[in-house]
JSON list of C-alpha atoms and ligand atoms in Angstrom, two decimals:
[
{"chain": "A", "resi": 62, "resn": "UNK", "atom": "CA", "xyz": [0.00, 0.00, 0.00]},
{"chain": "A", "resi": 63, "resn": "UNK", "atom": "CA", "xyz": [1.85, 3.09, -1.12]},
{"chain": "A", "resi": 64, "resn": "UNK", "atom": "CA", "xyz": [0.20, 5.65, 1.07]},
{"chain": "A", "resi": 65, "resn": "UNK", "atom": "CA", "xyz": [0.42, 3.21, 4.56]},
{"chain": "A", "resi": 66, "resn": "UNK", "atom": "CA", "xyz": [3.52, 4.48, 6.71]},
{"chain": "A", "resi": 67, "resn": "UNK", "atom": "CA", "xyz": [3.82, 0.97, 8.57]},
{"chain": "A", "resi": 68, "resn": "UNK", "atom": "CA", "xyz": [4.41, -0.64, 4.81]},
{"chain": "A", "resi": 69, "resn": "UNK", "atom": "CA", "xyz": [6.85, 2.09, 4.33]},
{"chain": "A", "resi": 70, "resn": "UNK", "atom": "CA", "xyz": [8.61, 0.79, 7.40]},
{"chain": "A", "resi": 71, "resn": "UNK", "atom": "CA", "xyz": [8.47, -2.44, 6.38]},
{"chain": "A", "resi": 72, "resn": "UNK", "atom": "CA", "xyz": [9.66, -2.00, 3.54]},
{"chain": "A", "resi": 73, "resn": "UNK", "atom": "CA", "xyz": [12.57, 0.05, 4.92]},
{"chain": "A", "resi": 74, "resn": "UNK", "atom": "CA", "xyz": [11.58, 3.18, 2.95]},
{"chain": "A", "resi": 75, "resn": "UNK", "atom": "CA", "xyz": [11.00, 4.85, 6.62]},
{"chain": "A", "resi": 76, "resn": "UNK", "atom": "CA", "xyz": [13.39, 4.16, 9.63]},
{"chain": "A", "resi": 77, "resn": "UNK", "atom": "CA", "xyz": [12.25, 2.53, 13.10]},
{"chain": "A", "resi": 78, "resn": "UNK", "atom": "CA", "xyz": [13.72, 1.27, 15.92]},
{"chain": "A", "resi": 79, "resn": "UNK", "atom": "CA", "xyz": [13.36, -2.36, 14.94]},
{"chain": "A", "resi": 80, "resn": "UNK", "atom": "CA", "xyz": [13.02, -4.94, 17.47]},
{"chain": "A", "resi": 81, "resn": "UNK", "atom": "CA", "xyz": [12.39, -7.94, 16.15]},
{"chain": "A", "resi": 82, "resn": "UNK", "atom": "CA", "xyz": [11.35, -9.21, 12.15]},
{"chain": "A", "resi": 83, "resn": "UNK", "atom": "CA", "xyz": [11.04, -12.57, 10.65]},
{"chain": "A", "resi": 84, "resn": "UNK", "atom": "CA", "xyz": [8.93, -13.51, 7.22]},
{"chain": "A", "resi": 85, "resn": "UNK", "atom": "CA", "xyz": [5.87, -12.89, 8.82]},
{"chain": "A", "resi": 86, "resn": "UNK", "atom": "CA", "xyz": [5.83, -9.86, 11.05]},
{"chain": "A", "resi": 87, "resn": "UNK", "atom": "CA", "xyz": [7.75, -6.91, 12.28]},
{"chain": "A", "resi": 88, "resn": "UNK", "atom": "CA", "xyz": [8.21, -5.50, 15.83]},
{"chain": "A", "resi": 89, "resn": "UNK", "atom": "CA", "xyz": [9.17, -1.75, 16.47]},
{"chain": "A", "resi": 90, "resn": "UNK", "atom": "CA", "xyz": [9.06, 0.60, 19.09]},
{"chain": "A", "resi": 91, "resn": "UNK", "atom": "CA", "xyz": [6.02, 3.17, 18.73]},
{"chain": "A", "resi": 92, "resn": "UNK", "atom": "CA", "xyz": [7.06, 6.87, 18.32]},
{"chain": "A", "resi": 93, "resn": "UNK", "atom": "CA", "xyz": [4.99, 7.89, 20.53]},
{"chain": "A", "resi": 94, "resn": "UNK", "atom": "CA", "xyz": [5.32, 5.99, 23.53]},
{"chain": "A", "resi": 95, "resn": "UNK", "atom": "CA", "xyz": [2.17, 5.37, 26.14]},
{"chain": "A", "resi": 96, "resn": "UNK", "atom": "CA", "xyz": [4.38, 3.13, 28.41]},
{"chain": "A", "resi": 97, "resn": "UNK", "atom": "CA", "xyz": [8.05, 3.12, 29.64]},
{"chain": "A", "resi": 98, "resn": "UNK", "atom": "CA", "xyz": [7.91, 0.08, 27.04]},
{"chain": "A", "resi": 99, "resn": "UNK", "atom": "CA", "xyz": [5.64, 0.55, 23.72]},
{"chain": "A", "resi": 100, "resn": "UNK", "atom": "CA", "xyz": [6.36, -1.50, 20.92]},
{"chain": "A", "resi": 101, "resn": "UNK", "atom": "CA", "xyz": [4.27, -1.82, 18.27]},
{"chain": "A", "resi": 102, "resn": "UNK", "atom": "CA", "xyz": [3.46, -6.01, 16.28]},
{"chain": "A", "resi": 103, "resn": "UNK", "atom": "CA", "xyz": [3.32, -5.46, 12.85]},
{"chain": "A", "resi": 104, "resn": "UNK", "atom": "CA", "xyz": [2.33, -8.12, 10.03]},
{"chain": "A", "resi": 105, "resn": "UNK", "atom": "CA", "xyz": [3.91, -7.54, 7.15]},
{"chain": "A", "resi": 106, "resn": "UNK", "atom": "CA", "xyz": [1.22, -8.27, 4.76]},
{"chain": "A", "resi": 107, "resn": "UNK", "atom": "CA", "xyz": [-1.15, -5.47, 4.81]},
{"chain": "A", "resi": 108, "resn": "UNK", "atom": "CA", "xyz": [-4.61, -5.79, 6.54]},
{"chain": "A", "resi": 109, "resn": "UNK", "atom": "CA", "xyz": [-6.52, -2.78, 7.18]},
{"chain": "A", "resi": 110, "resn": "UNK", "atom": "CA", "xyz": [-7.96, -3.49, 10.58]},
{"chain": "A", "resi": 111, "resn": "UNK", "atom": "CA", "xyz": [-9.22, -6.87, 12.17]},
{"chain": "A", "resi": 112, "resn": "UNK", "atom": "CA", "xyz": [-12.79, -6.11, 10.65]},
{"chain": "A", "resi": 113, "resn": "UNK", "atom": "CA", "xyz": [-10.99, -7.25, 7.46]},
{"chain": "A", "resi": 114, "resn": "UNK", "atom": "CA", "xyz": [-9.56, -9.89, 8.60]},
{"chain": "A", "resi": 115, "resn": "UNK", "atom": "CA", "xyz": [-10.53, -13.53, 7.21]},
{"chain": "A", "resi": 116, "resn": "UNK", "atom": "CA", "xyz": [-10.20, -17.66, 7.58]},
{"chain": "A", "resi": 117, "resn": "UNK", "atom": "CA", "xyz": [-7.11, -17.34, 5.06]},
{"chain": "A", "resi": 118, "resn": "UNK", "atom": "CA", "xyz": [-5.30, -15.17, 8.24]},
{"chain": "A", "resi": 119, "resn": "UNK", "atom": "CA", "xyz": [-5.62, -17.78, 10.76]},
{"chain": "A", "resi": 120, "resn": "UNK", "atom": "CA", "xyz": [-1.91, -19.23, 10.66]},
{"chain": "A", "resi": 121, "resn": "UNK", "atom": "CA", "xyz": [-0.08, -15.72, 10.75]},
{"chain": "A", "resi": 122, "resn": "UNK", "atom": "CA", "xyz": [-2.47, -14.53, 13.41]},
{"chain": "A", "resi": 123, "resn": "UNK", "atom": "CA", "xyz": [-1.52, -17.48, 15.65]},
{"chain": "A", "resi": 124, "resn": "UNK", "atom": "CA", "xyz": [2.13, -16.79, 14.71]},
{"chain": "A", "resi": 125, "resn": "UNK", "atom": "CA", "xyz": [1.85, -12.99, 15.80]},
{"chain": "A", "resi": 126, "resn": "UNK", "atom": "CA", "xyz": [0.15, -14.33, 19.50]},
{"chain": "A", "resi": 127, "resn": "UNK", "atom": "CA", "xyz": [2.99, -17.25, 19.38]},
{"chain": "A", "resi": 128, "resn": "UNK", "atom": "CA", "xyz": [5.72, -14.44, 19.09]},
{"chain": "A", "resi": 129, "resn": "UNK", "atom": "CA", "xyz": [4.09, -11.85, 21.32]},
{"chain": "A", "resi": 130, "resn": "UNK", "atom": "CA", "xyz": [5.27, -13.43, 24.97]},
{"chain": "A", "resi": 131, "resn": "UNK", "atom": "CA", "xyz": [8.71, -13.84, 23.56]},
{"chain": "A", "resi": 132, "resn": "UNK", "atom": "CA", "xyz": [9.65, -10.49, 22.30]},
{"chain": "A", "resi": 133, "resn": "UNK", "atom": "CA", "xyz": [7.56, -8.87, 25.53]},
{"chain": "A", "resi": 134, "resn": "UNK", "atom": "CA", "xyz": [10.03, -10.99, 27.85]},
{"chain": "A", "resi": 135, "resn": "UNK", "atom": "CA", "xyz": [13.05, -10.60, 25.30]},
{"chain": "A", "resi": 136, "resn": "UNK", "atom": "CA", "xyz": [11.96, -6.85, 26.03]},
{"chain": "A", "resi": 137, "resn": "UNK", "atom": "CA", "xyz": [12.02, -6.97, 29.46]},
{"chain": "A", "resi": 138, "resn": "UNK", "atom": "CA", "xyz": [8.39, -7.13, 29.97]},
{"chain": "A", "resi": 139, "resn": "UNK", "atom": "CA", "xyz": [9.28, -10.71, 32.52]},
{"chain": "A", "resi": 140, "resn": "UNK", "atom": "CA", "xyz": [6.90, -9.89, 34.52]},
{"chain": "A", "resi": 141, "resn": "UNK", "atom": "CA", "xyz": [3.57, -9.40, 31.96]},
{"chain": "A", "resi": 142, "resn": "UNK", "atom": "CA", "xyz": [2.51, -7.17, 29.63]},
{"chain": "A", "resi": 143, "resn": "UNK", "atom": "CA", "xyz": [-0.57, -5.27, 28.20]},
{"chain": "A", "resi": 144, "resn": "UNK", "atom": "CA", "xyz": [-1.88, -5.96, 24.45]},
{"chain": "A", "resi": 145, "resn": "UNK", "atom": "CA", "xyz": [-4.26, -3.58, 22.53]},
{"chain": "A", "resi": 146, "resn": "UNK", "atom": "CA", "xyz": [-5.49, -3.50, 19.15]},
{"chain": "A", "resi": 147, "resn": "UNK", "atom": "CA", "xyz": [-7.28, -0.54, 18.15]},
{"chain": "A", "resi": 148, "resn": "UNK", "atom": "CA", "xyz": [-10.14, -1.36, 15.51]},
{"chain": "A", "resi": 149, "resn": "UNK", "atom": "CA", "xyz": [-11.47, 1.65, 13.43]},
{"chain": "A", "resi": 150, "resn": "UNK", "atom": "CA", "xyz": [-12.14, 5.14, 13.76]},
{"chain": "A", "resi": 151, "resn": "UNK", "atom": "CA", "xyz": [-14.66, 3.67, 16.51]},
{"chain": "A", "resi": 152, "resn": "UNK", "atom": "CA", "xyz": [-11.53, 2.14, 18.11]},
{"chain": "A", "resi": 153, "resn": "UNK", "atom": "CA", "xyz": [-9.86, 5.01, 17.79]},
{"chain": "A", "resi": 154, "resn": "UNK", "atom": "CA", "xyz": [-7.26, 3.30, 15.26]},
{"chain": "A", "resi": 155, "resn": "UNK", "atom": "CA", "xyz": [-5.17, 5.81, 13.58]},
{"chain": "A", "resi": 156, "resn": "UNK", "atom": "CA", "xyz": [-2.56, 3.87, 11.22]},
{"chain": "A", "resi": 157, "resn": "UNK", "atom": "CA", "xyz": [-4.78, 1.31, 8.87]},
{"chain": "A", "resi": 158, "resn": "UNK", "atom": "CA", "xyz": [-2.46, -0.84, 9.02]},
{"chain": "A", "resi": 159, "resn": "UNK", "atom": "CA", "xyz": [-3.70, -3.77, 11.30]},
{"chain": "A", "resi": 160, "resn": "UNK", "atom": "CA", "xyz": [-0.79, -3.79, 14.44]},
{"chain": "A", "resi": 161, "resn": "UNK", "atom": "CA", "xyz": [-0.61, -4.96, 17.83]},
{"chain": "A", "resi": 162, "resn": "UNK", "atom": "CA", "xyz": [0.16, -2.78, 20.73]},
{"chain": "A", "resi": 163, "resn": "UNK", "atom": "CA", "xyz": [2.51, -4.43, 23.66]},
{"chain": "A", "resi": 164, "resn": "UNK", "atom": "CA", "xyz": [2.68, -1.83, 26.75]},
{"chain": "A", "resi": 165, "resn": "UNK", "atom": "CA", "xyz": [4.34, -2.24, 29.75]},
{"chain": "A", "resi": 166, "resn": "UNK", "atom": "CA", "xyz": [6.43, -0.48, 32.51]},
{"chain": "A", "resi": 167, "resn": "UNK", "atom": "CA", "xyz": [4.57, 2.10, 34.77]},
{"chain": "A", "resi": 168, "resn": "UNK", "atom": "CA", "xyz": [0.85, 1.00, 33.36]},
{"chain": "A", "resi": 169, "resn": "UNK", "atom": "CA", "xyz": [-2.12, 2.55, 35.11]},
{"chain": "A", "resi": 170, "resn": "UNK", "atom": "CA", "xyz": [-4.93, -0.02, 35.93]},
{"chain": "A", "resi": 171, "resn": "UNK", "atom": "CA", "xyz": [-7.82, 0.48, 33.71]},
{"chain": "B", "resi": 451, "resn": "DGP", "atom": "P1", "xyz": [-3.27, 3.17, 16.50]},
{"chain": "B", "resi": 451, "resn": "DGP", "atom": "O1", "xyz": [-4.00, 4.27, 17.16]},
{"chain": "B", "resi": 451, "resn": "DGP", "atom": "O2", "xyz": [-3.57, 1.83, 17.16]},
{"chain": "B", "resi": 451, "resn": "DGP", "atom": "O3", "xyz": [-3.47, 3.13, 15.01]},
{"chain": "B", "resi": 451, "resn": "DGP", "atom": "O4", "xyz": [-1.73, 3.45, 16.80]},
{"chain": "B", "resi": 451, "resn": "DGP", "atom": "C1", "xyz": [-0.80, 3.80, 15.85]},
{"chain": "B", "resi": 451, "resn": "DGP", "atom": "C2", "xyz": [0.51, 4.00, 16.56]},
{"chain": "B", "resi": 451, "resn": "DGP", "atom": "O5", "xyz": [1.52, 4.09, 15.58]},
{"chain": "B", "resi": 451, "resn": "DGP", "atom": "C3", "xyz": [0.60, 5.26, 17.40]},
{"chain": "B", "resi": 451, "resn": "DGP", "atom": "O6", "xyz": [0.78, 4.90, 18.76]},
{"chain": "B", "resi": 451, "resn": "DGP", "atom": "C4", "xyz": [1.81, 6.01, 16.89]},
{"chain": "B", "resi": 451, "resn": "DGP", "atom": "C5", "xyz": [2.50, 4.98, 16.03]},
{"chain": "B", "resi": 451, "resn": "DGP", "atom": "N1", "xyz": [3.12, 5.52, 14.84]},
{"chain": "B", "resi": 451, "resn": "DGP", "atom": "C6", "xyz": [2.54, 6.29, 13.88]},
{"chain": "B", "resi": 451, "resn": "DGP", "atom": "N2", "xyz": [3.42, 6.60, 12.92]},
{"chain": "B", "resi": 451, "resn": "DGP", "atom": "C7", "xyz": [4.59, 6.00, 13.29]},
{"chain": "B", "resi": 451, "resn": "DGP", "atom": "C8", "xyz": [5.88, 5.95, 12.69]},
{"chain": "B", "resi": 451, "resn": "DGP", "atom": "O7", "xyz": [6.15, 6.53, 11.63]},
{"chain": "B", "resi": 451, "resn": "DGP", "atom": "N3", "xyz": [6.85, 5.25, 13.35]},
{"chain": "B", "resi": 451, "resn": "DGP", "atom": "C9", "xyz": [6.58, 4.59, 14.53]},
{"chain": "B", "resi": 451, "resn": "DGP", "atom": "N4", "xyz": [7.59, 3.94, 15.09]},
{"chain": "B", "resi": 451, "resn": "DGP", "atom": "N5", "xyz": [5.37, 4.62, 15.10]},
{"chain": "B", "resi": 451, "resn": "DGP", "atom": "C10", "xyz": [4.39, 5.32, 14.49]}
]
């Protein structure tokens, strides 16, 4: 998607403090940070929001919860971890560009 700024990053047309990548997914620290910790899941195939999101997704959404605990504790995040996905302007998502937030560090209860 030419106009999305997390395919940009993926595609390494826009620099990020990268985390973590394999063929599936990226991991990057959000540059705008809610938490002492705030890095942001990324597939690398582009899907819009999860209210696009179909059967044919299954496997790499598994793989993105599969990864999640490891680059939270590889992170420092030992001790847990919040996850948020904001869903549409409803969900007050702001990149389309279907990620998964992981918080952690100095999080108010909620
Ligand atoms: P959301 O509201 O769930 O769509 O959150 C999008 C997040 O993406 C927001 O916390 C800020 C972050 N973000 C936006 N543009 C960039 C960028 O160019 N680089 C990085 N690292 N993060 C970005």
């Amino acid at each position: 998607m030419d106009d999305c700024i997390f395919c940009k990053i993926i595609e390494g047309d826009v620099p990020c403090d990268l985390v973590y990548q394999d063929d599936k997914l990226v991991v990057f620290r959000d540059i705008r940070p809610k938490a002492k910790t705030h890095l942001l899941l990324v597939p690398k195939l582009h899907i819009k929001s999860l209210l696009e999101v179909q059967g044919e997704h299954g496997d790499l959404l598994s793989h993105m919860m599969l990864v999640l605990p490891k680059i939270a504790i590889d992170a420092g995040l030992k001790t847990g971890f919040r996850t948020v996905i904001n869903t549409g302007p409803g969900g007050g998502q702001e990149v389309d560009h279907l990620h998964l937030h992981v918080l952690g560090g100095g999080l108010a209860k909620f």
